[in-house]
PDB file of C-alpha atoms in Angstrom:
ATOM      1  CA  MET A  20      13.121  11.191  -0.615  1.00 48.00           C
ATOM      2  CA  ALA A  21      13.518   7.431  -0.078  1.00 48.00           C
ATOM      3  CA  GLY A  22      14.887   6.574   3.372  1.00 48.00           C
ATOM      4  CA  SER A  23      14.927  10.189   4.541  1.00 55.00           C
ATOM      5  CA  LYS A  24      11.367  10.697   5.711  1.00 77.00           C
ATOM      6  CA  ARG A  25       9.229   9.642   8.607  1.00 78.00           C
ATOM      7  CA  ILE A  26       6.168   7.994   7.114  1.00 94.00           C
ATOM      8  CA  ALA A  27       3.051   7.431   9.143  1.00 97.00           C
ATOM      9  CA  PHE A  28       0.877   4.570   8.005  1.00 98.00           C
ATOM     10  CA  MET A  29      -2.829   5.273   8.304  1.00 97.00           C
ATOM     11  CA  VAL A  30      -4.362   1.833   8.440  1.00 96.00           C
ATOM     12  CA  THR A  31      -8.073   2.769   7.901  1.00 95.00           C
ATOM     13  CA  CYS A  32     -10.942   1.153   9.817  1.00 95.00           C
ATOM     14  CA  ILE A  33     -11.757  -1.601   7.315  1.00 95.00           C
ATOM     15  CA  VAL A  34      -8.157  -2.739   6.962  1.00 96.00           C
ATOM     16  CA  ASP A  35      -7.650  -2.666  10.713  1.00 95.00           C
ATOM     17  CA  GLN A  36     -10.844  -4.541  11.563  1.00 94.00           C
ATOM     18  CA  VAL A  37     -11.552  -6.738   8.534  1.00 95.00           C
ATOM     19  CA  MET A  38      -8.461  -7.281   6.386  1.00 96.00           C
ATOM     20  CA  PRO A  39      -5.236  -6.597   8.321  1.00 96.00           C
ATOM     21  CA  GLU A  40      -3.265  -8.521   5.715  1.00 97.00           C
ATOM     22  CA  VAL A  41      -3.717  -5.535   3.381  1.00 98.00           C
ATOM     23  CA  GLY A  42      -2.087  -3.240   5.915  1.00 97.00           C
ATOM     24  CA  MET A  43       0.794  -5.631   6.438  1.00 97.00           C
ATOM     25  CA  ALA A  44       1.329  -5.903   2.669  1.00 98.00           C
ATOM     26  CA  ALA A  45       1.272  -2.119   2.265  1.00 98.00           C
ATOM     27  CA  VAL A  46       3.850  -1.615   5.014  1.00 97.00           C
ATOM     28  CA  ARG A  47       6.126  -4.248   3.467  1.00 97.00           C
ATOM     29  CA  LEU A  48       5.918  -2.485   0.105  1.00 97.00           C
ATOM     30  CA  LEU A  49       6.791   0.871   1.648  1.00 97.00           C
ATOM     31  CA  ARG A  50       9.770  -0.697   3.397  1.00 95.00           C
ATOM     32  CA  ARG A  51      10.918  -2.304   0.132  1.00 95.00           C
ATOM     33  CA  ALA A  52      10.737   1.158  -1.395  1.00 95.00           C
ATOM     34  CA  GLY A  53      13.258   2.269   1.212  1.00 92.00           C
ATOM     35  CA  TYR A  54      11.120   3.957   3.852  1.00 95.00           C
ATOM     36  CA  THR A  55      10.910   3.694   7.589  1.00 94.00           C
ATOM     37  CA  VAL A  56       7.237   3.246   8.391  1.00 96.00           C
ATOM     38  CA  GLU A  57       5.719   4.154  11.725  1.00 96.00           C
ATOM     39  CA  PHE A  58       2.291   3.170  12.973  1.00 96.00           C
ATOM     40  CA  PRO A  59       0.760   5.728  15.341  1.00 97.00           C
ATOM     41  CA  GLN A  60      -1.022   3.487  17.833  1.00 96.00           C
ATOM     42  CA  GLU A  61      -3.470   6.195  18.867  1.00 96.00           C
ATOM     43  CA  GLN A  62      -4.992   6.573  15.392  1.00 96.00           C
ATOM     44  CA  THR A  63      -8.737   6.029  14.990  1.00 94.00           C
ATOM     45  CA  CYS A  64     -11.364   6.558  12.293  1.00 95.00           C
ATOM     46  CA  CYS A  65     -10.776   9.519   9.951  1.00 95.00           C
ATOM     47  CA  GLY A  66     -14.398  10.609  10.476  1.00 95.00           C
ATOM     48  CA  GLN A  67     -15.648   9.845   7.000  1.00 93.00           C
ATOM     49  CA  PRO A  68     -18.730   7.767   7.989  1.00 91.00           C
ATOM     50  CA  PHE A  69     -20.070  10.682  10.066  1.00 93.00           C
ATOM     51  CA  PHE A  70     -19.158  13.191   7.359  1.00 93.00           C
ATOM     52  CA  ASN A  71     -20.786  11.227   4.545  1.00 89.00           C
ATOM     53  CA  SER A  72     -23.940  10.801   6.638  1.00 90.00           C
ATOM     54  CA  GLY A  73     -24.267  14.535   7.215  1.00 91.00           C
ATOM     55  CA  PHE A  74     -23.163  14.510  10.858  1.00 94.00           C
ATOM     56  CA  ARG A  75     -20.355  17.017  10.467  1.00 93.00           C
ATOM     57  CA  GLU A  76     -20.350  18.103  14.111  1.00 94.00           C
ATOM     58  CA  ARG A  77     -19.777  14.503  15.169  1.00 95.00           C
ATOM     59  CA  ALA A  78     -16.987  14.106  12.612  1.00 96.00           C
ATOM     60  CA  LEU A  79     -15.086  17.125  13.952  1.00 97.00           C
ATOM     61  CA  PRO A  80     -13.541  15.488  17.068  1.00 96.00           C
ATOM     62  CA  LEU A  81     -12.203  12.631  14.929  1.00 97.00           C
ATOM     63  CA  VAL A  82     -10.913  15.047  12.292  1.00 97.00           C
ATOM     64  CA  LYS A  83      -9.067  17.207  14.826  1.00 97.00           C
ATOM     65  CA  ARG A  84      -7.688  14.095  16.522  1.00 97.00           C
ATOM     66  CA  ALA A  85      -6.328  12.814  13.198  1.00 97.00           C
ATOM     67  CA  VAL A  86      -4.675  16.167  12.465  1.00 98.00           C
ATOM     68  CA  GLU A  87      -2.943  16.122  15.852  1.00 97.00           C
ATOM     69  CA  ILE A  88      -1.771  12.522  15.433  1.00 97.00           C
ATOM     70  CA  PHE A  89      -0.464  12.694  11.880  1.00 97.00           C
ATOM     71  CA  GLU A  90       0.861  16.253  11.519  1.00 96.00           C
ATOM     72  CA  PRO A  91       4.305  15.490  13.079  1.00 95.00           C
ATOM     73  CA  TYR A  92       5.177  13.150  10.202  1.00 95.00           C
ATOM     74  CA  ASP A  93       6.759  14.043   6.874  1.00 93.00           C
ATOM     75  CA  ALA A  94       4.196  11.999   4.969  1.00 96.00           C
ATOM     76  CA  VAL A  95       1.036  10.009   5.651  1.00 97.00           C
ATOM     77  CA  VAL A  96       0.188   7.009   3.489  1.00 98.00           C
ATOM     78  CA  ALA A  97      -3.125   5.117   3.442  1.00 98.00           C
ATOM     79  CA  PRO A  98      -4.081   2.004   1.442  1.00 97.00           C
ATOM     80  CA  SER A  99      -7.361   3.690   0.561  1.00 96.00           C
ATOM     81  CA  GLY A 100      -8.370   6.348  -1.913  1.00 95.00           C
ATOM     82  CA  SER A 101     -11.486   6.977   0.140  1.00 94.00           C
ATOM     83  CA  CYS A 102      -9.799   7.855   3.448  1.00 96.00           C
ATOM     84  CA  THR A 103      -7.081   9.763   1.581  1.00 97.00           C
ATOM     85  CA  THR A 104      -9.801  11.861  -0.052  1.00 96.00           C
ATOM     86  CA  MET A 105     -11.346  12.576   3.341  1.00 96.00           C
ATOM     87  CA  MET A 106      -8.085  13.848   4.773  1.00 97.00           C
ATOM     88  CA  ARG A 107      -6.877  15.686   1.685  1.00 96.00           C
ATOM     89  CA  ALA A 108     -10.076  17.213   0.332  1.00 94.00           C
ATOM     90  CA  GLU A 109     -12.588  17.354   3.182  1.00 96.00           C
ATOM     91  CA  TYR A 110     -10.524  18.152   6.293  1.00 97.00           C
ATOM     92  CA  PRO A 111      -9.758  21.714   5.108  1.00 96.00           C
ATOM     93  CA  HIS A 112     -13.448  22.289   4.316  1.00 93.00           C
ATOM     94  CA  LEU A 113     -14.572  21.066   7.717  1.00 96.00           C
ATOM     95  CA  LEU A 114     -11.994  23.099   9.612  1.00 97.00           C
ATOM     96  CA  GLU A 115     -12.238  26.285   7.564  1.00 96.00           C
ATOM     97  CA  PRO A 116     -14.146  28.218  10.307  1.00 96.00           C
ATOM     98  CA  TRP A 117     -11.092  27.949  12.600  1.00 97.00           C
ATOM     99  CA  PRO A 118      -8.041  29.590  10.955  1.00 97.00           C
ATOM    100  CA  ASP A 119      -5.454  27.726  13.023  1.00 97.00           C
ATOM    101  CA  TRP A 120      -7.076  24.336  12.443  1.00 98.00           C
ATOM    102  CA  TYR A 121      -7.642  25.193   8.773  1.00 98.00           C
ATOM    103  CA  ALA A 122      -3.925  25.895   8.286  1.00 98.00           C
ATOM    104  CA  ARG A 123      -2.992  22.658  10.041  1.00 98.00           C
ATOM    105  CA  ALA A 124      -5.487  20.704   7.903  1.00 98.00           C
ATOM    106  CA  GLN A 125      -4.045  22.176   4.718  1.00 97.00           C
ATOM    107  CA  GLN A 126      -0.527  21.214   5.766  1.00 98.00           C
ATOM    108  CA  LEU A 127      -1.651  17.670   6.512  1.00 98.00           C
ATOM    109  CA  ALA A 128      -3.574  17.425   3.236  1.00 97.00           C
ATOM    110  CA  ALA A 129      -0.449  18.376   1.289  1.00 97.00           C
ATOM    111  CA  LYS A 130       1.492  15.406   2.624  1.00 96.00           C
ATOM    112  CA  THR A 131      -1.221  12.730   2.657  1.00 97.00           C
ATOM    113  CA  TYR A 132      -1.081  10.127  -0.107  1.00 97.00           C
ATOM    114  CA  GLU A 133      -2.880   7.034  -1.346  1.00 98.00           C
ATOM    115  CA  LEU A 134      -0.493   4.063  -1.408  1.00 98.00           C
ATOM    116  CA  SER A 135       0.004   3.599  -5.171  1.00 98.00           C
ATOM    117  CA  GLU A 136       0.234   7.362  -5.620  1.00 98.00           C
ATOM    118  CA  PHE A 137       2.995   7.542  -3.033  1.00 98.00           C
ATOM    119  CA  LEU A 138       4.940   4.607  -4.475  1.00 98.00           C
ATOM    120  CA  VAL A 139       4.835   6.014  -8.017  1.00 98.00           C
ATOM    121  CA  HIS A 140       5.262   9.750  -7.500  1.00 97.00           C
ATOM    122  CA  GLN A 141       7.045  10.170  -4.170  1.00 95.00           C
ATOM    123  CA  ALA A 142       9.081   6.982  -3.820  1.00 95.00           C
ATOM    124  CA  GLN A 143       9.466   6.555  -7.598  1.00 96.00           C
ATOM    125  CA  TRP A 144       9.449   2.828  -6.869  1.00 95.00           C
ATOM    126  CA  GLN A 145       8.910   0.233  -9.549  1.00 93.00           C
ATOM    127  CA  PRO A 146       8.509  -3.459  -8.747  1.00 96.00           C
ATOM    128  CA  ALA A 147      10.654  -5.924 -10.650  1.00 95.00           C
ATOM    129  CA  ALA A 148       8.787  -7.994 -13.231  1.00 97.00           C
ATOM    130  CA  ASN A 149       7.702 -11.420 -12.052  1.00 97.00           C
ATOM    131  CA  ALA A 150       7.463 -14.052 -14.787  1.00 96.00           C
ATOM    132  CA  GLN A 151       4.644 -15.761 -12.866  1.00 95.00           C
ATOM    133  CA  ALA A 152       2.518 -12.627 -12.656  1.00 97.00           C
ATOM    134  CA  PRO A 153      -1.148 -13.260 -13.518  1.00 97.00           C
ATOM    135  CA  ARG A 154      -3.639 -11.679 -15.871  1.00 97.00           C
ATOM    136  CA  VAL A 155      -5.720  -9.218 -13.875  1.00 98.00           C
ATOM    137  CA  THR A 156      -8.555  -6.800 -14.265  1.00 98.00           C
ATOM    138  CA  TYR A 157      -8.766  -3.602 -12.213  1.00 98.00           C
ATOM    139  CA  HIS A 158     -11.669  -1.759 -10.571  1.00 97.00           C
ATOM    140  CA  ASP A 159     -11.350   2.011 -10.034  1.00 96.00           C
ATOM    141  CA  SER A 160     -12.897   3.187  -6.773  1.00 94.00           C
ATOM    142  CA  CYS A 161     -15.068   6.310  -6.973  1.00 94.00           C
ATOM    143  CA  HIS A 162     -13.142   8.512  -4.527  1.00 93.00           C
ATOM    144  CA  MET A 163      -9.738   7.563  -5.854  1.00 94.00           C
ATOM    145  CA  ASN A 164     -10.707   8.028  -9.496  1.00 93.00           C
ATOM    146  CA  ARG A 165     -13.052  10.990  -9.350  1.00 93.00           C
ATOM    147  CA  MET A 166     -11.737  12.974  -6.383  1.00 93.00           C
ATOM    148  CA  LEU A 167      -8.015  12.207  -6.416  1.00 95.00           C
ATOM    149  CA  HIS A 168      -7.822  11.631 -10.187  1.00 96.00           C
ATOM    150  CA  LEU A 169      -5.646   8.555  -9.688  1.00 97.00           C
ATOM    151  CA  TYR A 170      -6.099   6.150 -12.586  1.00 96.00           C
ATOM    152  CA  SER A 171      -2.734   5.160 -14.000  1.00 97.00           C
ATOM    153  CA  GLU A 172      -0.813   4.703 -10.734  1.00 97.00           C
ATOM    154  CA  PRO A 173      -2.058   1.249  -9.638  1.00 98.00           C
ATOM    155  CA  ARG A 174      -2.124   0.061 -13.229  1.00 98.00           C
ATOM    156  CA  SER A 175       1.498   1.085 -13.824  1.00 98.00           C
ATOM    157  CA  LEU A 176       2.628  -0.800 -10.716  1.00 98.00           C
ATOM    158  CA  LEU A 177       0.741  -3.948 -11.719  1.00 98.00           C
ATOM    159  CA  ALA A 178       2.196  -3.745 -15.243  1.00 98.00           C
ATOM    160  CA  ALA A 179       5.734  -3.253 -13.907  1.00 98.00           C
ATOM    161  CA  ALA A 180       5.274  -6.337 -11.712  1.00 98.00           C
ATOM    162  CA  GLY A 181       4.542  -8.318 -14.861  1.00 97.00           C
ATOM    163  CA  CYS A 182       0.752  -8.469 -14.729  1.00 98.00           C
ATOM    164  CA  THR A 183      -1.226  -8.447 -17.952  1.00 97.00           C
ATOM    165  CA  LEU A 184      -4.052  -5.978 -17.439  1.00 97.00           C
ATOM    166  CA  VAL A 185      -7.325  -6.793 -19.164  1.00 98.00           C
ATOM    167  CA  GLU A 186      -9.708  -3.864 -18.824  1.00 97.00           C
ATOM    168  CA  MET A 187     -13.350  -4.590 -18.106  1.00 97.00           C
ATOM    169  CA  VAL A 188     -16.135  -2.469 -19.570  1.00 97.00           C
ATOM    170  CA  GLU A 189     -16.386   0.757 -17.538  1.00 96.00           C
ATOM    171  CA  PRO A 190     -13.801  -0.081 -14.868  1.00 96.00           C
ATOM    172  CA  GLU A 191     -14.624   3.239 -13.197  1.00 95.00           C
ATOM    173  CA  ARG A 192     -18.295   2.298 -12.680  1.00 93.00           C
ATOM    174  CA  CYS A 193     -19.250   2.175  -8.974  1.00 94.00           C
ATOM    175  CA  CYS A 194     -19.099  -1.273  -7.358  1.00 92.00           C
ATOM    176  CA  GLY A 195     -22.144  -0.478  -5.211  1.00 89.00           C
ATOM    177  CA  PHE A 196     -20.356  -0.004  -1.884  1.00 89.00           C
ATOM    178  CA  GLY A 197     -20.621   3.728  -1.311  1.00 83.00           C
ATOM    179  CA  GLY A 198     -20.047   3.492   2.445  1.00 78.00           C
ATOM    180  CA  VAL A 199     -23.387   3.647   4.263  1.00 81.00           C
ATOM    181  CA  PHE A 200     -25.173   3.431   0.893  1.00 84.00           C
ATOM    182  CA  SER A 201     -24.572  -0.322   0.899  1.00 84.00           C
ATOM    183  CA  ILE A 202     -26.292  -0.522   4.316  1.00 84.00           C
ATOM    184  CA  ARG A 203     -29.192   1.792   3.609  1.00 86.00           C
ATOM    185  CA  MET A 204     -30.000   0.425   0.155  1.00 88.00           C
ATOM    186  CA  PRO A 205     -28.627  -3.115   0.052  1.00 89.00           C
ATOM    187  CA  GLU A 206     -30.816  -4.285  -2.839  1.00 93.00           C
ATOM    188  CA  VAL A 207     -29.575  -1.541  -5.161  1.00 93.00           C
ATOM    189  CA  SER A 208     -26.036  -1.842  -3.839  1.00 91.00           C
ATOM    190  CA  ASN A 209     -25.856  -5.598  -4.363  1.00 93.00           C
ATOM    191  CA  ALA A 210     -27.325  -5.303  -7.866  1.00 94.00           C
ATOM    192  CA  MET A 211     -24.567  -2.839  -8.767  1.00 94.00           C
ATOM    193  CA  THR A 212     -21.957  -5.195  -7.333  1.00 95.00           C
ATOM    194  CA  GLY A 213     -23.374  -8.093  -9.310  1.00 94.00           C
ATOM    195  CA  GLU A 214     -23.042  -6.109 -12.525  1.00 95.00           C
ATOM    196  CA  LYS A 215     -19.472  -5.150 -11.636  1.00 96.00           C
ATOM    197  CA  LEU A 216     -18.565  -8.788 -11.021  1.00 96.00           C
ATOM    198  CA  ARG A 217     -20.188  -9.914 -14.292  1.00 96.00           C
ATOM    199  CA  ARG A 218     -18.068  -7.396 -16.186  1.00 96.00           C
ATOM    200  CA  ALA A 219     -14.951  -8.606 -14.382  1.00 97.00           C
ATOM    201  CA  VAL A 220     -15.752 -12.246 -15.198  1.00 96.00           C
ATOM    202  CA  ALA A 221     -16.196 -11.288 -18.865  1.00 97.00           C
ATOM    203  CA  THR A 222     -12.518 -10.338 -19.047  1.00 97.00           C
ATOM    204  CA  GLU A 223     -11.690 -14.052 -18.548  1.00 96.00           C
ATOM    205  CA  THR A 224      -9.164 -13.232 -15.848  1.00 96.00           C
ATOM    206  CA  ASN A 225      -9.527 -14.773 -12.408  1.00 93.00           C
ATOM    207  CA  LEU A 226      -8.068 -11.918 -10.367  1.00 97.00           C
ATOM    208  CA  LEU A 227      -9.990  -8.686  -9.731  1.00 98.00           C
ATOM    209  CA  VAL A 228      -7.809  -5.985  -8.167  1.00 98.00           C
ATOM    210  CA  THR A 229      -8.769  -2.719  -6.511  1.00 97.00           C
ATOM    211  CA  ALA A 230      -7.050  -0.148  -4.286  1.00 96.00           C
ATOM    212  CA  ASP A 231      -9.891   0.650  -1.908  1.00 95.00           C
ATOM    213  CA  PRO A 232     -10.735  -1.594   1.064  1.00 95.00           C
ATOM    214  CA  GLY A 233     -14.422  -0.676   0.950  1.00 94.00           C
ATOM    215  CA  CYS A 234     -14.781  -1.774  -2.667  1.00 95.00           C
ATOM    216  CA  LEU A 235     -12.747  -4.886  -1.905  1.00 95.00           C
ATOM    217  CA  MET A 236     -15.020  -5.847   0.995  1.00 93.00           C
ATOM    218  CA  GLN A 237     -18.157  -5.265  -1.064  1.00 94.00           C
ATOM    219  CA  MET A 238     -17.018  -7.198  -4.150  1.00 96.00           C
ATOM    220  CA  ARG A 239     -15.361 -10.005  -2.214  1.00 95.00           C
ATOM    221  CA  GLY A 240     -18.535 -10.475  -0.195  1.00 93.00           C
ATOM    222  CA  LEU A 241     -20.548 -11.250  -3.313  1.00 94.00           C
ATOM    223  CA  ALA A 242     -17.869 -12.942  -5.428  1.00 93.00           C
ATOM    224  CA  GLU A 243     -18.418 -16.460  -4.137  1.00 91.00           C
ATOM    225  CA  GLY A 244     -19.120 -18.781  -7.048  1.00 91.00           C
ATOM    226  CA  SER A 245     -17.900 -16.275  -9.633  1.00 92.00           C
ATOM    227  CA  GLY A 246     -14.472 -17.854  -9.996  1.00 92.00           C
ATOM    228  CA  LEU A 247     -12.899 -14.509  -9.160  1.00 96.00           C
ATOM    229  CA  ARG A 248     -10.281 -13.858  -6.515  1.00 96.00           C
ATOM    230  CA  VAL A 249     -10.679 -10.257  -5.334  1.00 97.00           C
ATOM    231  CA  GLU A 250      -7.611  -8.595  -3.827  1.00 97.00           C
ATOM    232  CA  HIS A 251      -6.169  -5.239  -2.844  1.00 98.00           C
ATOM    233  CA  VAL A 252      -3.381  -3.981  -5.099  1.00 98.00           C
ATOM    234  CA  ALA A 253      -1.013  -3.978  -2.102  1.00 98.00           C
ATOM    235  CA  THR A 254      -1.562  -7.700  -1.543  1.00 98.00           C
ATOM    236  CA  VAL A 255      -0.945  -8.546  -5.202  1.00 98.00           C
ATOM    237  CA  LEU A 256       2.197  -6.427  -5.459  1.00 98.00           C
ATOM    238  CA  GLU A 257       3.579  -7.733  -2.178  1.00 98.00           C
ATOM    239  CA  GLU A 258       3.143 -11.341  -3.292  1.00 97.00           C
ATOM    240  CA  LEU A 259       4.836 -10.647  -6.635  1.00 97.00           C
ATOM    241  CA  THR A 260       7.844  -8.867  -5.127  1.00 96.00           C
ATOM    242  CA  ARG A 261       8.855 -11.323  -2.393  1.00 93.00           C
TER     243      ARG A 261
END
């Protein structure tokens, strides 16, 4: 498959607006894996904030727009388990009342991948081991772990790059982000993030890695003074494979 497919990179809102370096790292990794990566300039939000808030009618125009933009490509890759879940699992549900749109959503869902999933299973890419690779601990995002069932993929890439993975207690426990949950209930959200960071600190590593930009933004925002550097898996892998 390497080098023979047109890949569309879905940047996601948070990466585009808050942490573009994650998108740049992800594209570099895909290119190192042998792919030609295209960036559809007309892409916008996948519609997940509306969907998660119960405003399905308002999500529909964004969902249909995303289907139209990304369906010409052989594969779609996003550096986010959350947005990947929206496109793969929820688009067909939303568009089920319209048979033509439903079929198009199913076709798009079948070729939409989270970044580490794509690198491991589609590209079959393994980074070379770096002798300077750090000890890390890893946080599983809720959508990526529970909806996509992706657990080993980012860990296997970090291990191949030479990282020593030190698991925290309950790495799959929510970081407190939860999209609009962190806005509607900030006290509860921040308390959950504090507990997540305390468990990461207890591993005595200084690098906390995750694969979801929302979790990264939430944990990084409260990590000051913890001694932890919080990074996306794409950033860590890109730095180790230069």
